[in-house]
CSV table of C-alpha atoms and ligand atoms in Angstrom, one decimal:
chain,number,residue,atom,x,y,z
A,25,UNK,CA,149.7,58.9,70.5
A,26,UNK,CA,151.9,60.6,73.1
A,27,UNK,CA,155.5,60.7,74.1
A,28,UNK,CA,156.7,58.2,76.1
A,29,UNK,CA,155.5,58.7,80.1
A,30,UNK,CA,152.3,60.7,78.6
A,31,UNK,CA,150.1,57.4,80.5
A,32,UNK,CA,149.1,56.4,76.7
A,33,UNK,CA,149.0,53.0,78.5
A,34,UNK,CA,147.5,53.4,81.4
A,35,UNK,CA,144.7,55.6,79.9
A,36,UNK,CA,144.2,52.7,77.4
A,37,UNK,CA,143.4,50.4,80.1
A,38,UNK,CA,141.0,52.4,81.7
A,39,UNK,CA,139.1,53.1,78.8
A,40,UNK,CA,139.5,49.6,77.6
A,41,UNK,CA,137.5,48.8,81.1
A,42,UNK,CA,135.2,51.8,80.8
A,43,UNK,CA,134.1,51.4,77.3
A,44,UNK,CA,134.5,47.5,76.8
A,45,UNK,CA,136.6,47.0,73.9
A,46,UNK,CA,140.0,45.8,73.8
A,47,UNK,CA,143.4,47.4,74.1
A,48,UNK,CA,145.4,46.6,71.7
A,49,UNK,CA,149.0,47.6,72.1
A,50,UNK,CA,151.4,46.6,69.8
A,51,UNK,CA,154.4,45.3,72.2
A,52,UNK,CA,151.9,42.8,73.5
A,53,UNK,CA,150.5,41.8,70.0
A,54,UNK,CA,154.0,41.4,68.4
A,55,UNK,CA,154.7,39.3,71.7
A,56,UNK,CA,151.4,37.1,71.3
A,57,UNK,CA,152.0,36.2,67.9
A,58,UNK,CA,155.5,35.5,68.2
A,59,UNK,CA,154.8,32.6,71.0
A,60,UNK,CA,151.9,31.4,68.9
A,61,UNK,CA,153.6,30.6,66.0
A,62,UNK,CA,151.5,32.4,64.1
A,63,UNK,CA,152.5,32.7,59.8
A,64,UNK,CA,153.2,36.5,60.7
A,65,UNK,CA,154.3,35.7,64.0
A,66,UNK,CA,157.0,33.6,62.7
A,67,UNK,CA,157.9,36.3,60.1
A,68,UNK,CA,158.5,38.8,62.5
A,69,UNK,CA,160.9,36.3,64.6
A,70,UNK,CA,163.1,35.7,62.2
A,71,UNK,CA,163.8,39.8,62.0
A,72,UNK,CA,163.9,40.0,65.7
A,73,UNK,CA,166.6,37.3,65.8
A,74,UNK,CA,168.9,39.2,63.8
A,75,UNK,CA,168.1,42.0,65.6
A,76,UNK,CA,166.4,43.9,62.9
A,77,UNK,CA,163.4,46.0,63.2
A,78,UNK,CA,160.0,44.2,61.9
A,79,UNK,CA,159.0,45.7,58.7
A,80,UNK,CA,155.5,48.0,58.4
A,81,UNK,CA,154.1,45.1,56.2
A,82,UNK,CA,154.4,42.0,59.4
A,83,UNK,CA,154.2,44.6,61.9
A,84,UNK,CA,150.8,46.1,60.3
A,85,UNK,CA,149.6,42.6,58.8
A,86,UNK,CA,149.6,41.4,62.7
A,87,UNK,CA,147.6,44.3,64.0
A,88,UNK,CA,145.2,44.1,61.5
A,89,UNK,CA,144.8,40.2,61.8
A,90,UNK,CA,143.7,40.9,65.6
A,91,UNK,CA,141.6,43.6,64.2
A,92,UNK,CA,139.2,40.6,62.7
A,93,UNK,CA,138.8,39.1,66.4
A,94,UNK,CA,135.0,39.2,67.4
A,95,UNK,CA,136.1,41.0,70.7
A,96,UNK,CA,136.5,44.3,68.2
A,97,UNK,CA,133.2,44.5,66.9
A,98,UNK,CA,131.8,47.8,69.2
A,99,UNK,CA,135.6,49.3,68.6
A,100,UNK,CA,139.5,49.1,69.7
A,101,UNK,CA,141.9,50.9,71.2
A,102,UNK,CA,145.6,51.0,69.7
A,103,UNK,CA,148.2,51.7,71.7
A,104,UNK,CA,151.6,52.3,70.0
A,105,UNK,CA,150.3,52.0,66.6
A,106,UNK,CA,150.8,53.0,64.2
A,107,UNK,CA,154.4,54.6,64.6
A,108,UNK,CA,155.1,56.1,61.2
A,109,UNK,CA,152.9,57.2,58.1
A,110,UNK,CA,153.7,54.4,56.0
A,111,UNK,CA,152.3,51.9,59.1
A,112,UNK,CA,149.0,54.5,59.3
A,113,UNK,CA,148.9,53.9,55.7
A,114,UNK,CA,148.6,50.3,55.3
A,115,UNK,CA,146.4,50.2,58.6
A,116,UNK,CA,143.6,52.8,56.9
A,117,UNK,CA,143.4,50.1,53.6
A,118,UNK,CA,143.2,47.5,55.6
A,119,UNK,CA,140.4,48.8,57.6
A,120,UNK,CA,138.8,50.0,54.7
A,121,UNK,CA,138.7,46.8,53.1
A,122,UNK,CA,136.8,45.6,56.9
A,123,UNK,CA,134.3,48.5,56.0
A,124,UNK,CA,136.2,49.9,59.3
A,125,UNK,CA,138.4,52.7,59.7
A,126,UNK,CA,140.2,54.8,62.7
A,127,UNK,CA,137.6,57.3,64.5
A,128,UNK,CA,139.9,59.6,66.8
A,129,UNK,CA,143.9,60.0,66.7
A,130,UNK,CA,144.1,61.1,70.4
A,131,UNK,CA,147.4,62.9,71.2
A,132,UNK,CA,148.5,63.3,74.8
A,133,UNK,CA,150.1,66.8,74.9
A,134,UNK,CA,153.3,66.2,77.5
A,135,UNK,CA,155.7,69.0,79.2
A,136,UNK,CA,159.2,67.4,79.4
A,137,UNK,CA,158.9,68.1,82.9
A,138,UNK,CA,156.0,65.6,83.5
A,139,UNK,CA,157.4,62.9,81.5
A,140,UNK,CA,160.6,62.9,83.0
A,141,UNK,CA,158.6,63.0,86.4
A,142,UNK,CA,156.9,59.8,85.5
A,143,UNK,CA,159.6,57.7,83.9
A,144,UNK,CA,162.5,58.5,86.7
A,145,UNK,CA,160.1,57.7,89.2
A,146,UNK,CA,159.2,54.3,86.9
A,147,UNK,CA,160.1,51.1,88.6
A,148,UNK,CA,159.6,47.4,87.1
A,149,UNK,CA,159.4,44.2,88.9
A,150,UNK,CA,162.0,41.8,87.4
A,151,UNK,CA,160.1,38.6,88.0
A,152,UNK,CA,156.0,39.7,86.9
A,153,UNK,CA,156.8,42.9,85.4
A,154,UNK,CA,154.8,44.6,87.6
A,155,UNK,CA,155.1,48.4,87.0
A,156,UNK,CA,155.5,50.5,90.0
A,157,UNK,CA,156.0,54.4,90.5
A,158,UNK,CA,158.2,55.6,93.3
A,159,UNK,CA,155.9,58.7,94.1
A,160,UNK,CA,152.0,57.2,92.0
A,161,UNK,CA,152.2,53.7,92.9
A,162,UNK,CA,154.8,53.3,95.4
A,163,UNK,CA,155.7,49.5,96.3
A,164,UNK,CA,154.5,48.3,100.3
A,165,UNK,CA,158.3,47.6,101.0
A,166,UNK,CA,160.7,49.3,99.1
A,167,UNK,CA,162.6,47.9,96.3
A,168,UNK,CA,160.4,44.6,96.0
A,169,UNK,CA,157.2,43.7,94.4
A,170,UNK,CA,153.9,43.2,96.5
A,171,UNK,CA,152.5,40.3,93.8
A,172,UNK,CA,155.6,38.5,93.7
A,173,UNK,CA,158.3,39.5,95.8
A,174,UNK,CA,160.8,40.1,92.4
A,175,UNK,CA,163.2,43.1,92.6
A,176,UNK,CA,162.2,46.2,91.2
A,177,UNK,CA,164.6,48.3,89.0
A,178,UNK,CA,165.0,51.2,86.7
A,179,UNK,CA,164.9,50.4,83.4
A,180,UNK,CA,168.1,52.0,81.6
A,181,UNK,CA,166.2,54.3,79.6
A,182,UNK,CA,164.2,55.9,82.3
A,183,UNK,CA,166.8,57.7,83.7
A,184,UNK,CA,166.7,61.3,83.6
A,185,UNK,CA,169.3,62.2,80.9
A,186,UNK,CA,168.1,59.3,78.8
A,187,UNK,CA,164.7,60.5,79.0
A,188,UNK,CA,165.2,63.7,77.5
A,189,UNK,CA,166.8,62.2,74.5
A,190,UNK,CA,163.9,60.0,74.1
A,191,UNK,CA,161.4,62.8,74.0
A,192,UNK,CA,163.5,64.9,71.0
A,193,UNK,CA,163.4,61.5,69.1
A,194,UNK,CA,159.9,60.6,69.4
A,195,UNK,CA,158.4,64.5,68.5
A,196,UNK,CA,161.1,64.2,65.6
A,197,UNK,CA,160.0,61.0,64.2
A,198,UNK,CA,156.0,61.5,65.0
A,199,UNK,CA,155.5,64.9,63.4
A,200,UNK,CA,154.7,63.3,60.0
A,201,UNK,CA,152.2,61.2,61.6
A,202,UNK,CA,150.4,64.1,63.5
A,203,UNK,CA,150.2,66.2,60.3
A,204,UNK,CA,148.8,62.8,58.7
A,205,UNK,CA,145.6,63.0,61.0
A,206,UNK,CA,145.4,66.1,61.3
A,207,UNK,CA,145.1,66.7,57.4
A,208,UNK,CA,142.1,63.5,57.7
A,209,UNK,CA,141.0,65.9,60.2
A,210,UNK,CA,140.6,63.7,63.4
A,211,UNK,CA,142.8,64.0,65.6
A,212,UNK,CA,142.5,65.4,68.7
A,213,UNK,CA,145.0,67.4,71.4
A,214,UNK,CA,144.6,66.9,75.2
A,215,UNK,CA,146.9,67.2,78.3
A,216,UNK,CA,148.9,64.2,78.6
A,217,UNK,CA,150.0,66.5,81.6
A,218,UNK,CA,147.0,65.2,83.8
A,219,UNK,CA,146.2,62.7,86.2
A,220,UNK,CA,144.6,59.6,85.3
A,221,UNK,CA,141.1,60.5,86.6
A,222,UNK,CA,141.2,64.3,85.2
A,223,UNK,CA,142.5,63.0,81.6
A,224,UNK,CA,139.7,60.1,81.6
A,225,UNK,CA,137.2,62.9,82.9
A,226,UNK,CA,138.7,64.8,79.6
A,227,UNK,CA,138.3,62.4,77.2
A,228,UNK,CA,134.8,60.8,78.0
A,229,UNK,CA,133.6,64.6,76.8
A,230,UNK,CA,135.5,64.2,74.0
A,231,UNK,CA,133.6,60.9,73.0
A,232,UNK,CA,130.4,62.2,74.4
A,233,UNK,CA,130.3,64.8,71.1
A,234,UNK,CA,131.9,63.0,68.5
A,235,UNK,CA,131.0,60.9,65.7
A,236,UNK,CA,131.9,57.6,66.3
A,237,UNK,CA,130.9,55.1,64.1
B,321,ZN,ZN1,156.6,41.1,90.6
């Protein structure tokens, strides 16, 4: 968990390499299942084309369906689940009914300063949606992608002032979840603030002493 531009994704991916188990992040599942026709996959369409929000029940009943792939047997990584307690609710009985559950609730601590850093700077390719950073990972030739030659562009809501707003919504709408885990008693702070190496550094202590299943 982590406000947006806290690297939650980019942190999954290394670990995801590091550790070998999958990353699951929920954007790309809901995605998946939507273009493979899947029963849930075809539920949560039919609220996206009327523009409505996918309920906990689809939303959590796709997670947990790619839960039971053999690729999670040694563990999983979710990124971007689950958003609200209701979600974290339905996800723990579900596991429970795998004879699985959730570990570690990692939260990346971010300054407002950091985050807005990272998502101004943010720049997507519009033909591979390639994510650049003007400053991290800048581009060879400015303004177009090195894969694929698309035109990069600032998404709407990384722009500074947008940014801000996004940050008092999501540390309104997660506190619930963070006194969730915390009252389960496993979850754990660090510094979204650092760089990709020092976090990673951070957080393979932090699995070196806990009790992972
Ligand atoms: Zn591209």
């Amino acid at each position: 968990m982590g406000p947006p531009g806290a690297g939650k994704g980019t942190q999954s991916a290394v670990l995801s390499r590091e550790y070998k188990i999958p990353h699951i992040s929920t954007g790309d599942i809901l995605r998946e299942a939507v273009k493979e026709d899947t029963a849930l996959g075809a539920k949560a369409k039919s609220f996206m084309d009327k523009g409505q929000l996918v309920p906990d029940e689809v939303v959590t009943g796709i997670i947990t369906e790619s839960l039971k792939a053999p690729d999670t047997k040694d563990g999983f990584i979710l990124d971007g689940f689950p958003r609200t307690v209701k979600q974290a609710e339905i996800l723990d009985g579900a596991l429970e009914a795998m004879s699985s559950g959730i570990d570690m609730v990692l939260y990346f601590e971010t300054s407002p300063k950091v985050a807005i850093e990272r998502l101004s700077g943010r720049r997507v390719c519009r033909g591979c949606g390639f994510n650049y950073h003007i400053k991290n990972i800048p581009p060879k030739q400015e303004g177009s992608c090195d894969k694929c030659g698309g035109e990069l562009y600032q998404r709407p809501d990384d722009k500074e002032e947008t940014v801000l707003n996004r940050l008092k919504v999501y540390e309104a709408e997660t506190k619930p979840l963070i006194d969730y885990y915390t009252k389960k008693g496993i979850l754990k702070k660090v510094s979204g603030d650092l760089g990709v190496d020092a976090l990673f550094k951070v957080l393979s202590k932090v699995f070196s002493v806990a009790k992972l299943r």
